[in-house]
């Protein structure tokens, strides 16, 4: 049986184009319709892995895999592809601009029409946990600029639309974007992650 973390790297890497626990390739999931992304609940853990346990099918990141993702240009570009697709699902576009030595990230609404945000702009919704996961996973994988831009975009739209999302959820997004990486989802310390803080 393939180790879950090797399977994750093979799934993500464009040279191997492996499959996830359900036999799906990355390109296959990225080509799903928005309805498929909404209705399926076992892919987000693979697209945005975490160092904490999620469920039996979700790979749990370790130090070696985080270092590998952070150091491999192709893997980082794949993460950006995944992020672009998921942001479109939530009503946003993302662009990267080279500003001198720095890479600037801009997340913008696909439309000013509130309907484009209907999958998450609610008081409570399962997509709120997905958004929290995306923010934390991006930071863990070394895409902190993307994580910050994503966080700002969701908060900005929520504010401009009248603070629809619960305060608890907005605070949770803030913690996922600002807490030390070594603070786990339940507040517990993850000592080996301190070197990435």
PDB file of N, CA, C and O in Angstrom, residues 57-128:
ATOM      1  N   UNK A  57      -9.040   9.571   5.435  1.00  0.00           N
ATOM      2  CA  UNK A  57      -8.566   9.662   4.052  1.00  0.00           C
ATOM      3  C   UNK A  57      -7.615  10.833   3.836  1.00  0.00           C
ATOM      4  O   UNK A  57      -7.052  10.969   2.760  1.00  0.00           O
ATOM      5  N   UNK A  58      -7.446  11.689   4.840  1.00  0.00           N
ATOM      6  CA  UNK A  58      -6.661  12.909   4.656  1.00  0.00           C
ATOM      7  C   UNK A  58      -5.209  12.673   5.045  1.00  0.00           C
ATOM      8  O   UNK A  58      -4.925  12.200   6.136  1.00  0.00           O
ATOM      9  N   UNK A  59      -4.269  13.014   4.149  1.00  0.00           N
ATOM     10  CA  UNK A  59      -2.855  12.919   4.516  1.00  0.00           C
ATOM     11  C   UNK A  59      -2.505  13.965   5.558  1.00  0.00           C
ATOM     12  O   UNK A  59      -2.959  15.106   5.481  1.00  0.00           O
ATOM     13  N   UNK A  60      -1.719  13.582   6.556  1.00  0.00           N
ATOM     14  CA  UNK A  60      -1.306  14.489   7.628  1.00  0.00           C
ATOM     15  C   UNK A  60       0.138  14.887   7.373  1.00  0.00           C
ATOM     16  O   UNK A  60       1.035  14.051   7.417  1.00  0.00           O
ATOM     17  N   UNK A  61       0.364  16.153   7.077  1.00  0.00           N
ATOM     18  CA  UNK A  61       1.694  16.611   6.689  1.00  0.00           C
ATOM     19  C   UNK A  61       2.719  16.391   7.793  1.00  0.00           C
ATOM     20  O   UNK A  61       2.431  16.578   8.965  1.00  0.00           O
ATOM     21  N   UNK A  62       3.925  16.016   7.372  1.00  0.00           N
ATOM     22  CA  UNK A  62       5.041  15.970   8.307  1.00  0.00           C
ATOM     23  C   UNK A  62       6.106  16.966   7.850  1.00  0.00           C
ATOM     24  O   UNK A  62       5.980  17.622   6.815  1.00  0.00           O
ATOM     25  N   UNK A  63       7.169  17.074   8.619  1.00  0.00           N
ATOM     26  CA  UNK A  63       8.204  18.074   8.349  1.00  0.00           C
ATOM     27  C   UNK A  63       8.847  17.881   6.978  1.00  0.00           C
ATOM     28  O   UNK A  63       9.058  18.850   6.236  1.00  0.00           O
ATOM     29  N   UNK A  64       9.162  16.636   6.613  1.00  0.00           N
ATOM     30  CA  UNK A  64       9.830  16.375   5.338  1.00  0.00           C
ATOM     31  C   UNK A  64       8.984  16.817   4.149  1.00  0.00           C
ATOM     32  O   UNK A  64       9.499  17.408   3.191  1.00  0.00           O
ATOM     33  N   UNK A  65       7.695  16.531   4.207  1.00  0.00           N
ATOM     34  CA  UNK A  65       6.820  16.880   3.083  1.00  0.00           C
ATOM     35  C   UNK A  65       6.631  18.398   3.001  1.00  0.00           C
ATOM     36  O   UNK A  65       6.606  18.974   1.906  1.00  0.00           O
ATOM     37  N   UNK A  66       6.531  19.068   4.131  1.00  0.00           N
ATOM     38  CA  UNK A  66       6.425  20.529   4.120  1.00  0.00           C
ATOM     39  C   UNK A  66       7.676  21.143   3.491  1.00  0.00           C
ATOM     40  O   UNK A  66       7.579  22.042   2.643  1.00  0.00           O
ATOM     41  N   UNK A  67       8.842  20.653   3.885  1.00  0.00           N
ATOM     42  CA  UNK A  67      10.089  21.159   3.308  1.00  0.00           C
ATOM     43  C   UNK A  67      10.119  20.906   1.801  1.00  0.00           C
ATOM     44  O   UNK A  67      10.539  21.766   1.012  1.00  0.00           O
ATOM     45  N   UNK A  68       9.644  19.740   1.386  1.00  0.00           N
ATOM     46  CA  UNK A  68       9.638  19.397  -0.030  1.00  0.00           C
ATOM     47  C   UNK A  68       8.716  20.334  -0.815  1.00  0.00           C
ATOM     48  O   UNK A  68       9.095  20.868  -1.870  1.00  0.00           O
ATOM     49  N   UNK A  69       7.509  20.561  -0.300  1.00  0.00           N
ATOM     50  CA  UNK A  69       6.582  21.475  -0.968  1.00  0.00           C
ATOM     51  C   UNK A  69       7.165  22.880  -1.047  1.00  0.00           C
ATOM     52  O   UNK A  69       7.070  23.553  -2.064  1.00  0.00           O
ATOM     53  N   UNK A  70       7.763  23.326   0.055  1.00  0.00           N
ATOM     54  CA  UNK A  70       8.311  24.681   0.088  1.00  0.00           C
ATOM     55  C   UNK A  70       9.500  24.847  -0.854  1.00  0.00           C
ATOM     56  O   UNK A  70       9.765  25.947  -1.330  1.00  0.00           O
ATOM     57  N   UNK A  71      10.220  23.777  -1.121  1.00  0.00           N
ATOM     58  CA  UNK A  71      11.428  23.875  -1.922  1.00  0.00           C
ATOM     59  C   UNK A  71      11.273  23.536  -3.386  1.00  0.00           C
ATOM     60  O   UNK A  71      12.194  23.750  -4.172  1.00  0.00           O
ATOM     61  N   UNK A  72      10.116  23.016  -3.780  1.00  0.00           N
ATOM     62  CA  UNK A  72       9.919  22.572  -5.153  1.00  0.00           C
ATOM     63  C   UNK A  72       9.042  23.572  -5.908  1.00  0.00           C
ATOM     64  O   UNK A  72       7.863  23.742  -5.584  1.00  0.00           O
ATOM     65  N   UNK A  73       9.606  24.217  -6.908  1.00  0.00           N
ATOM     66  CA  UNK A  73       8.888  25.256  -7.666  1.00  0.00           C
ATOM     67  C   UNK A  73       7.636  24.680  -8.326  1.00  0.00           C
ATOM     68  O   UNK A  73       6.570  25.314  -8.319  1.00  0.00           O
ATOM     69  N   UNK A  74       7.738  23.493  -8.883  1.00  0.00           N
ATOM     70  CA  UNK A  74       6.590  22.902  -9.575  1.00  0.00           C
ATOM     71  C   UNK A  74       5.448  22.606  -8.611  1.00  0.00           C
ATOM     72  O   UNK A  74       4.273  22.812  -8.956  1.00  0.00           O
ATOM     73  N   UNK A  75       5.771  22.145  -7.425  1.00  0.00           N
ATOM     74  CA  UNK A  75       4.718  21.877  -6.446  1.00  0.00           C
ATOM     75  C   UNK A  75       4.035  23.173  -6.021  1.00  0.00           C
ATOM     76  O   UNK A  75       2.803  23.219  -5.904  1.00  0.00           O
ATOM     77  N   UNK A  76       4.812  24.222  -5.803  1.00  0.00           N
ATOM     78  CA  UNK A  76       4.205  25.500  -5.422  1.00  0.00           C
ATOM     79  C   UNK A  76       3.286  26.023  -6.531  1.00  0.00           C
ATOM     80  O   UNK A  76       2.211  26.571  -6.253  1.00  0.00           O
ATOM     81  N   UNK A  77       3.698  25.847  -7.781  1.00  0.00           N
ATOM     82  CA  UNK A  77       2.845  26.281  -8.893  1.00  0.00           C
ATOM     83  C   UNK A  77       1.556  25.458  -8.953  1.00  0.00           C
ATOM     84  O   UNK A  77       0.495  25.993  -9.298  1.00  0.00           O
ATOM     85  N   UNK A  78       1.655  24.191  -8.622  1.00  0.00           N
ATOM     86  CA  UNK A  78       0.451  23.358  -8.578  1.00  0.00           C
ATOM     87  C   UNK A  78      -0.492  23.832  -7.476  1.00  0.00           C
ATOM     88  O   UNK A  78      -1.714  23.878  -7.670  1.00  0.00           O
ATOM     89  N   UNK A  79       0.066  24.175  -6.315  1.00  0.00           N
ATOM     90  CA  UNK A  79      -0.766  24.703  -5.228  1.00  0.00           C
ATOM     91  C   UNK A  79      -1.466  25.975  -5.695  1.00  0.00           C
ATOM     92  O   UNK A  79      -2.656  26.188  -5.425  1.00  0.00           O
ATOM     93  N   UNK A  80      -0.764  26.808  -6.438  1.00  0.00           N
ATOM     94  CA  UNK A  80      -1.382  28.047  -6.951  1.00  0.00           C
ATOM     95  C   UNK A  80      -2.507  27.730  -7.942  1.00  0.00           C
ATOM     96  O   UNK A  80      -3.526  28.427  -7.971  1.00  0.00           O
ATOM     97  N   UNK A  81      -2.312  26.721  -8.770  1.00  0.00           N
ATOM     98  CA  UNK A  81      -3.390  26.298  -9.689  1.00  0.00           C
ATOM     99  C   UNK A  81      -4.631  25.883  -8.912  1.00  0.00           C
ATOM    100  O   UNK A  81      -5.763  26.254  -9.258  1.00  0.00           O
ATOM    101  N   UNK A  82      -4.412  25.096  -7.880  1.00  0.00           N
ATOM    102  CA  UNK A  82      -5.520  24.622  -7.054  1.00  0.00           C
ATOM    103  C   UNK A  82      -6.216  25.805  -6.385  1.00  0.00           C
ATOM    104  O   UNK A  82      -7.451  25.893  -6.369  1.00  0.00           O
ATOM    105  N   UNK A  83      -5.424  26.716  -5.855  1.00  0.00           N
ATOM    106  CA  UNK A  83      -5.999  27.882  -5.194  1.00  0.00           C
ATOM    107  C   UNK A  83      -6.828  28.707  -6.168  1.00  0.00           C
ATOM    108  O   UNK A  83      -7.930  29.162  -5.828  1.00  0.00           O
ATOM    109  N   UNK A  84      -6.338  28.904  -7.372  1.00  0.00           N
ATOM    110  CA  UNK A  84      -7.074  29.691  -8.371  1.00  0.00           C
ATOM    111  C   UNK A  84      -8.441  29.067  -8.653  1.00  0.00           C
ATOM    112  O   UNK A  84      -9.447  29.764  -8.742  1.00  0.00           O
ATOM    113  N   UNK A  85      -8.472  27.732  -8.765  1.00  0.00           N
ATOM    114  CA  UNK A  85      -9.750  27.062  -9.031  1.00  0.00           C
ATOM    115  C   UNK A  85     -10.711  27.209  -7.851  1.00  0.00           C
ATOM    116  O   UNK A  85     -11.899  27.499  -8.034  1.00  0.00           O
ATOM    117  N   UNK A  86     -10.206  27.023  -6.640  1.00  0.00           N
ATOM    118  CA  UNK A  86     -11.086  27.115  -5.483  1.00  0.00           C
ATOM    119  C   UNK A  86     -11.560  28.548  -5.257  1.00  0.00           C
ATOM    120  O   UNK A  86     -12.716  28.760  -4.856  1.00  0.00           O
ATOM    121  N   UNK A  87     -10.723  29.524  -5.525  1.00  0.00           N
ATOM    122  CA  UNK A  87     -11.167  30.900  -5.392  1.00  0.00           C
ATOM    123  C   UNK A  87     -12.252  31.232  -6.417  1.00  0.00           C
ATOM    124  O   UNK A  87     -13.203  31.960  -6.106  1.00  0.00           O
ATOM    125  N   UNK A  88     -12.134  30.712  -7.627  1.00  0.00           N
ATOM    126  CA  UNK A  88     -13.192  30.914  -8.626  1.00  0.00           C
ATOM    127  C   UNK A  88     -14.510  30.323  -8.124  1.00  0.00           C
ATOM    128  O   UNK A  88     -15.581  30.913  -8.298  1.00  0.00           O
ATOM    129  N   UNK A  89     -14.426  29.178  -7.488  1.00  0.00           N
ATOM    130  CA  UNK A  89     -15.600  28.530  -6.883  1.00  0.00           C
ATOM    131  C   UNK A  89     -16.259  29.460  -5.858  1.00  0.00           C
ATOM    132  O   UNK A  89     -17.482  29.491  -5.733  1.00  0.00           O
ATOM    133  N   UNK A  90     -15.454  30.230  -5.155  1.00  0.00           N
ATOM    134  CA  UNK A  90     -15.975  31.129  -4.124  1.00  0.00           C
ATOM    135  C   UNK A  90     -16.246  32.547  -4.624  1.00  0.00           C
ATOM    136  O   UNK A  90     -16.645  33.409  -3.855  1.00  0.00           O
ATOM    137  N   UNK A  91     -16.002  32.803  -5.916  1.00  0.00           N
ATOM    138  CA  UNK A  91     -16.355  34.098  -6.482  1.00  0.00           C
ATOM    139  C   UNK A  91     -15.211  35.084  -6.618  1.00  0.00           C
ATOM    140  O   UNK A  91     -15.449  36.289  -6.730  1.00  0.00           O
ATOM    141  N   UNK A  92     -13.983  34.565  -6.650  1.00  0.00           N
ATOM    142  CA  UNK A  92     -12.806  35.433  -6.721  1.00  0.00           C
ATOM    143  C   UNK A  92     -11.875  35.014  -7.848  1.00  0.00           C
ATOM    144  O   UNK A  92     -11.902  33.880  -8.320  1.00  0.00           O
ATOM    145  N   UNK A  93     -11.012  35.946  -8.229  1.00  0.00           N
ATOM    146  CA  UNK A  93      -9.878  35.647  -9.101  1.00  0.00           C
ATOM    147  C   UNK A  93      -8.615  35.996  -8.320  1.00  0.00           C
ATOM    148  O   UNK A  93      -8.659  36.773  -7.366  1.00  0.00           O
ATOM    149  N   UNK A  94      -7.505  35.416  -8.745  1.00  0.00           N
ATOM    150  CA  UNK A  94      -6.226  35.700  -8.101  1.00  0.00           C
ATOM    151  C   UNK A  94      -5.191  35.938  -9.185  1.00  0.00           C
ATOM    152  O   UNK A  94      -5.212  35.286 -10.233  1.00  0.00           O
ATOM    153  N   UNK A  95      -4.314  36.901  -8.949  1.00  0.00           N
ATOM    154  CA  UNK A  95      -3.243  37.204  -9.893  1.00  0.00           C
ATOM    155  C   UNK A  95      -1.961  37.459  -9.120  1.00  0.00           C
ATOM    156  O   UNK A  95      -1.989  37.920  -7.973  1.00  0.00           O
ATOM    157  N   UNK A  96      -0.849  37.155  -9.774  1.00  0.00           N
ATOM    158  CA  UNK A  96       0.475  37.343  -9.191  1.00  0.00           C
ATOM    159  C   UNK A  96       1.227  38.366 -10.037  1.00  0.00           C
ATOM    160  O   UNK A  96       1.226  38.295 -11.265  1.00  0.00           O
ATOM    161  N   UNK A  97       1.880  39.322  -9.371  1.00  0.00           N
ATOM    162  CA  UNK A  97       2.633  40.365 -10.057  1.00  0.00           C
ATOM    163  C   UNK A  97       4.011  40.465  -9.421  1.00  0.00           C
ATOM    164  O   UNK A  97       4.127  40.543  -8.197  1.00  0.00           O
ATOM    165  N   UNK A  98       5.025  40.477 -10.260  1.00  0.00           N
ATOM    166  CA  UNK A  98       6.388  40.656  -9.751  1.00  0.00           C
ATOM    167  C   UNK A  98       6.647  42.138  -9.542  1.00  0.00           C
ATOM    168  O   UNK A  98       6.606  42.917 -10.482  1.00  0.00           O
ATOM    169  N   UNK A  99       6.863  42.528  -8.294  1.00  0.00           N
ATOM    170  CA  UNK A  99       7.169  43.915  -7.944  1.00  0.00           C
ATOM    171  C   UNK A  99       8.594  43.955  -7.417  1.00  0.00           C
ATOM    172  O   UNK A  99       8.834  43.751  -6.228  1.00  0.00           O
ATOM    173  N   UNK A 100       9.560  44.188  -8.314  1.00  0.00           N
ATOM    174  CA  UNK A 100      10.961  44.117  -7.909  1.00  0.00           C
ATOM    175  C   UNK A 100      11.286  42.692  -7.495  1.00  0.00           C
ATOM    176  O   UNK A 100      10.932  41.743  -8.189  1.00  0.00           O
ATOM    177  N   UNK A 101      11.894  42.514  -6.333  1.00  0.00           N
ATOM    178  CA  UNK A 101      12.216  41.160  -5.899  1.00  0.00           C
ATOM    179  C   UNK A 101      11.023  40.416  -5.279  1.00  0.00           C
ATOM    180  O   UNK A 101      11.067  39.210  -5.081  1.00  0.00           O
ATOM    181  N   UNK A 102       9.942  41.140  -4.991  1.00  0.00           N
ATOM    182  CA  UNK A 102       8.804  40.539  -4.288  1.00  0.00           C
ATOM    183  C   UNK A 102       7.709  40.116  -5.259  1.00  0.00           C
ATOM    184  O   UNK A 102       7.457  40.768  -6.274  1.00  0.00           O
ATOM    185  N   UNK A 103       7.049  39.019  -4.925  1.00  0.00           N
ATOM    186  CA  UNK A 103       5.889  38.559  -5.676  1.00  0.00           C
ATOM    187  C   UNK A 103       4.643  39.054  -4.959  1.00  0.00           C
ATOM    188  O   UNK A 103       4.388  38.678  -3.812  1.00  0.00           O
ATOM    189  N   UNK A 104       3.895  39.927  -5.609  1.00  0.00           N
ATOM    190  CA  UNK A 104       2.672  40.468  -5.019  1.00  0.00           C
ATOM    191  C   UNK A 104       1.483  39.622  -5.448  1.00  0.00           C
ATOM    192  O   UNK A 104       1.419  39.155  -6.586  1.00  0.00           O
ATOM    193  N   UNK A 105       0.550  39.444  -4.534  1.00  0.00           N
ATOM    194  CA  UNK A 105      -0.628  38.611  -4.780  1.00  0.00           C
ATOM    195  C   UNK A 105      -1.870  39.469  -4.627  1.00  0.00           C
ATOM    196  O   UNK A 105      -2.018  40.197  -3.637  1.00  0.00           O
ATOM    197  N   UNK A 106      -2.769  39.385  -5.598  1.00  0.00           N
ATOM    198  CA  UNK A 106      -4.001  40.169  -5.560  1.00  0.00           C
ATOM    199  C   UNK A 106      -5.200  39.251  -5.769  1.00  0.00           C
ATOM    200  O   UNK A 106      -5.269  38.526  -6.769  1.00  0.00           O
ATOM    201  N   UNK A 107      -6.111  39.269  -4.825  1.00  0.00           N
ATOM    202  CA  UNK A 107      -7.359  38.507  -4.928  1.00  0.00           C
ATOM    203  C   UNK A 107      -8.491  39.498  -5.098  1.00  0.00           C
ATOM    204  O   UNK A 107      -8.667  40.401  -4.272  1.00  0.00           O
ATOM    205  N   UNK A 108      -9.248  39.352  -6.189  1.00  0.00           N
ATOM    206  CA  UNK A 108     -10.311  40.303  -6.515  1.00  0.00           C
ATOM    207  C   UNK A 108     -11.616  39.559  -6.802  1.00  0.00           C
ATOM    208  O   UNK A 108     -11.597  38.407  -7.253  1.00  0.00           O
ATOM    209  N   UNK A 109     -12.759  40.203  -6.555  1.00  0.00           N
ATOM    210  CA  UNK A 109     -14.044  39.580  -6.857  1.00  0.00           C
ATOM    211  C   UNK A 109     -14.224  39.366  -8.356  1.00  0.00           C
ATOM    212  O   UNK A 109     -13.792  40.192  -9.163  1.00  0.00           O
ATOM    213  N   UNK A 110     -14.857  38.272  -8.725  1.00  0.00           N
ATOM    214  CA  UNK A 110     -15.195  38.042 -10.128  1.00  0.00           C
ATOM    215  C   UNK A 110     -16.309  38.986 -10.575  1.00  0.00           C
ATOM    216  O   UNK A 110     -16.456  39.275 -11.754  1.00  0.00           O
ATOM    217  N   UNK A 111     -17.097  39.461  -9.611  1.00  0.00           N
ATOM    218  CA  UNK A 111     -18.212  40.355  -9.907  1.00  0.00           C
ATOM    219  C   UNK A 111     -18.554  41.113  -8.633  1.00  0.00           C
ATOM    220  O   UNK A 111     -18.231  40.663  -7.527  1.00  0.00           O
ATOM    221  N   UNK A 112     -19.204  42.241  -8.785  1.00  0.00           N
ATOM    222  CA  UNK A 112     -19.703  42.980  -7.621  1.00  0.00           C
ATOM    223  C   UNK A 112     -21.081  42.481  -7.208  1.00  0.00           C
ATOM    224  O   UNK A 112     -21.633  42.919  -6.206  1.00  0.00           O
ATOM    225  N   UNK A 113     -21.639  41.571  -7.987  1.00  0.00           N
ATOM    226  CA  UNK A 113     -22.947  40.997  -7.681  1.00  0.00           C
ATOM    227  C   UNK A 113     -22.816  40.031  -6.509  1.00  0.00           C
ATOM    228  O   UNK A 113     -22.012  39.100  -6.538  1.00  0.00           O
ATOM    229  N   UNK A 114     -23.603  40.255  -5.482  1.00  0.00           N
ATOM    230  CA  UNK A 114     -23.532  39.426  -4.272  1.00  0.00           C
ATOM    231  C   UNK A 114     -23.727  37.941  -4.565  1.00  0.00           C
ATOM    232  O   UNK A 114     -23.191  37.084  -3.876  1.00  0.00           O
ATOM    233  N   UNK A 115     -24.470  37.623  -5.617  1.00  0.00           N
ATOM    234  CA  UNK A 115     -24.788  36.233  -5.931  1.00  0.00           C
ATOM    235  C   UNK A 115     -23.537  35.399  -6.216  1.00  0.00           C
ATOM    236  O   UNK A 115     -23.514  34.193  -5.992  1.00  0.00           O
ATOM    237  N   UNK A 116     -22.463  36.026  -6.685  1.00  0.00           N
ATOM    238  CA  UNK A 116     -21.248  35.290  -7.011  1.00  0.00           C
ATOM    239  C   UNK A 116     -20.615  34.681  -5.759  1.00  0.00           C
ATOM    240  O   UNK A 116     -19.849  33.730  -5.841  1.00  0.00           O
ATOM    241  N   UNK A 117     -20.986  35.188  -4.578  1.00  0.00           N
ATOM    242  CA  UNK A 117     -20.436  34.694  -3.321  1.00  0.00           C
ATOM    243  C   UNK A 117     -21.403  33.772  -2.572  1.00  0.00           C
ATOM    244  O   UNK A 117     -21.205  33.493  -1.390  1.00  0.00           O
ATOM    245  N   UNK A 118     -22.440  33.303  -3.262  1.00  0.00           N
ATOM    246  CA  UNK A 118     -23.525  32.602  -2.568  1.00  0.00           C
ATOM    247  C   UNK A 118     -23.098  31.307  -1.878  1.00  0.00           C
ATOM    248  O   UNK A 118     -23.774  30.819  -0.985  1.00  0.00           O
ATOM    249  N   UNK A 119     -21.957  30.745  -2.265  1.00  0.00           N
ATOM    250  CA  UNK A 119     -21.550  29.474  -1.655  1.00  0.00           C
ATOM    251  C   UNK A 119     -21.000  29.654  -0.250  1.00  0.00           C
ATOM    252  O   UNK A 119     -20.911  28.687   0.496  1.00  0.00           O
ATOM    253  N   UNK A 120     -20.601  30.863   0.123  1.00  0.00           N
ATOM    254  CA  UNK A 120     -20.014  31.046   1.448  1.00  0.00           C
ATOM    255  C   UNK A 120     -20.544  32.256   2.209  1.00  0.00           C
ATOM    256  O   UNK A 120     -20.380  32.335   3.422  1.00  0.00           O
ATOM    257  N   UNK A 121     -21.167  33.206   1.528  1.00  0.00           N
ATOM    258  CA  UNK A 121     -21.611  34.437   2.191  1.00  0.00           C
ATOM    259  C   UNK A 121     -22.926  34.175   2.923  1.00  0.00           C
ATOM    260  O   UNK A 121     -24.007  34.575   2.498  1.00  0.00           O
ATOM    261  N   UNK A 122     -22.795  33.449   4.029  1.00  0.00           N
ATOM    262  CA  UNK A 122     -23.933  33.037   4.860  1.00  0.00           C
ATOM    263  C   UNK A 122     -23.480  33.118   6.310  1.00  0.00           C
ATOM    264  O   UNK A 122     -22.277  33.143   6.592  1.00  0.00           O
ATOM    265  N   UNK A 123     -24.454  33.102   7.215  1.00  0.00           N
ATOM    266  CA  UNK A 123     -24.111  33.173   8.632  1.00  0.00           C
ATOM    267  C   UNK A 123     -23.267  31.971   9.041  1.00  0.00           C
ATOM    268  O   UNK A 123     -22.230  32.112   9.688  1.00  0.00           O
ATOM    269  N   UNK A 124     -23.704  30.783   8.650  1.00  0.00           N
ATOM    270  CA  UNK A 124     -22.958  29.553   8.909  1.00  0.00           C
ATOM    271  C   UNK A 124     -23.016  28.672   7.668  1.00  0.00           C
ATOM    272  O   UNK A 124     -24.048  28.586   7.018  1.00  0.00           O
ATOM    273  N   UNK A 125     -21.915  28.000   7.382  1.00  0.00           N
ATOM    274  CA  UNK A 125     -21.882  27.114   6.211  1.00  0.00           C
ATOM    275  C   UNK A 125     -20.633  26.244   6.294  1.00  0.00           C
ATOM    276  O   UNK A 125     -19.605  26.667   6.842  1.00  0.00           O
ATOM    277  N   UNK A 126     -20.711  25.042   5.733  1.00  0.00           N
ATOM    278  CA  UNK A 126     -19.552  24.138   5.771  1.00  0.00           C
ATOM    279  C   UNK A 126     -18.376  24.706   4.987  1.00  0.00           C
ATOM    280  O   UNK A 126     -17.217  24.361   5.261  1.00  0.00           O
ATOM    281  N   UNK A 127     -18.628  25.597   4.044  1.00  0.00           N
ATOM    282  CA  UNK A 127     -17.523  26.203   3.297  1.00  0.00           C
ATOM    283  C   UNK A 127     -16.646  27.097   4.171  1.00  0.00           C
ATOM    284  O   UNK A 127     -15.493  27.343   3.832  1.00  0.00           O
ATOM    285  N   UNK A 128     -17.160  27.574   5.279  1.00  0.00           N
ATOM    286  CA  UNK A 128     -16.343  28.391   6.175  1.00  0.00           C
ATOM    287  C   UNK A 128     -15.158  27.596   6.720  1.00  0.00           C
ATOM    288  O   UNK A 128     -14.048  28.127   6.838  1.00  0.00           O
TER     289      UNK A 128
END
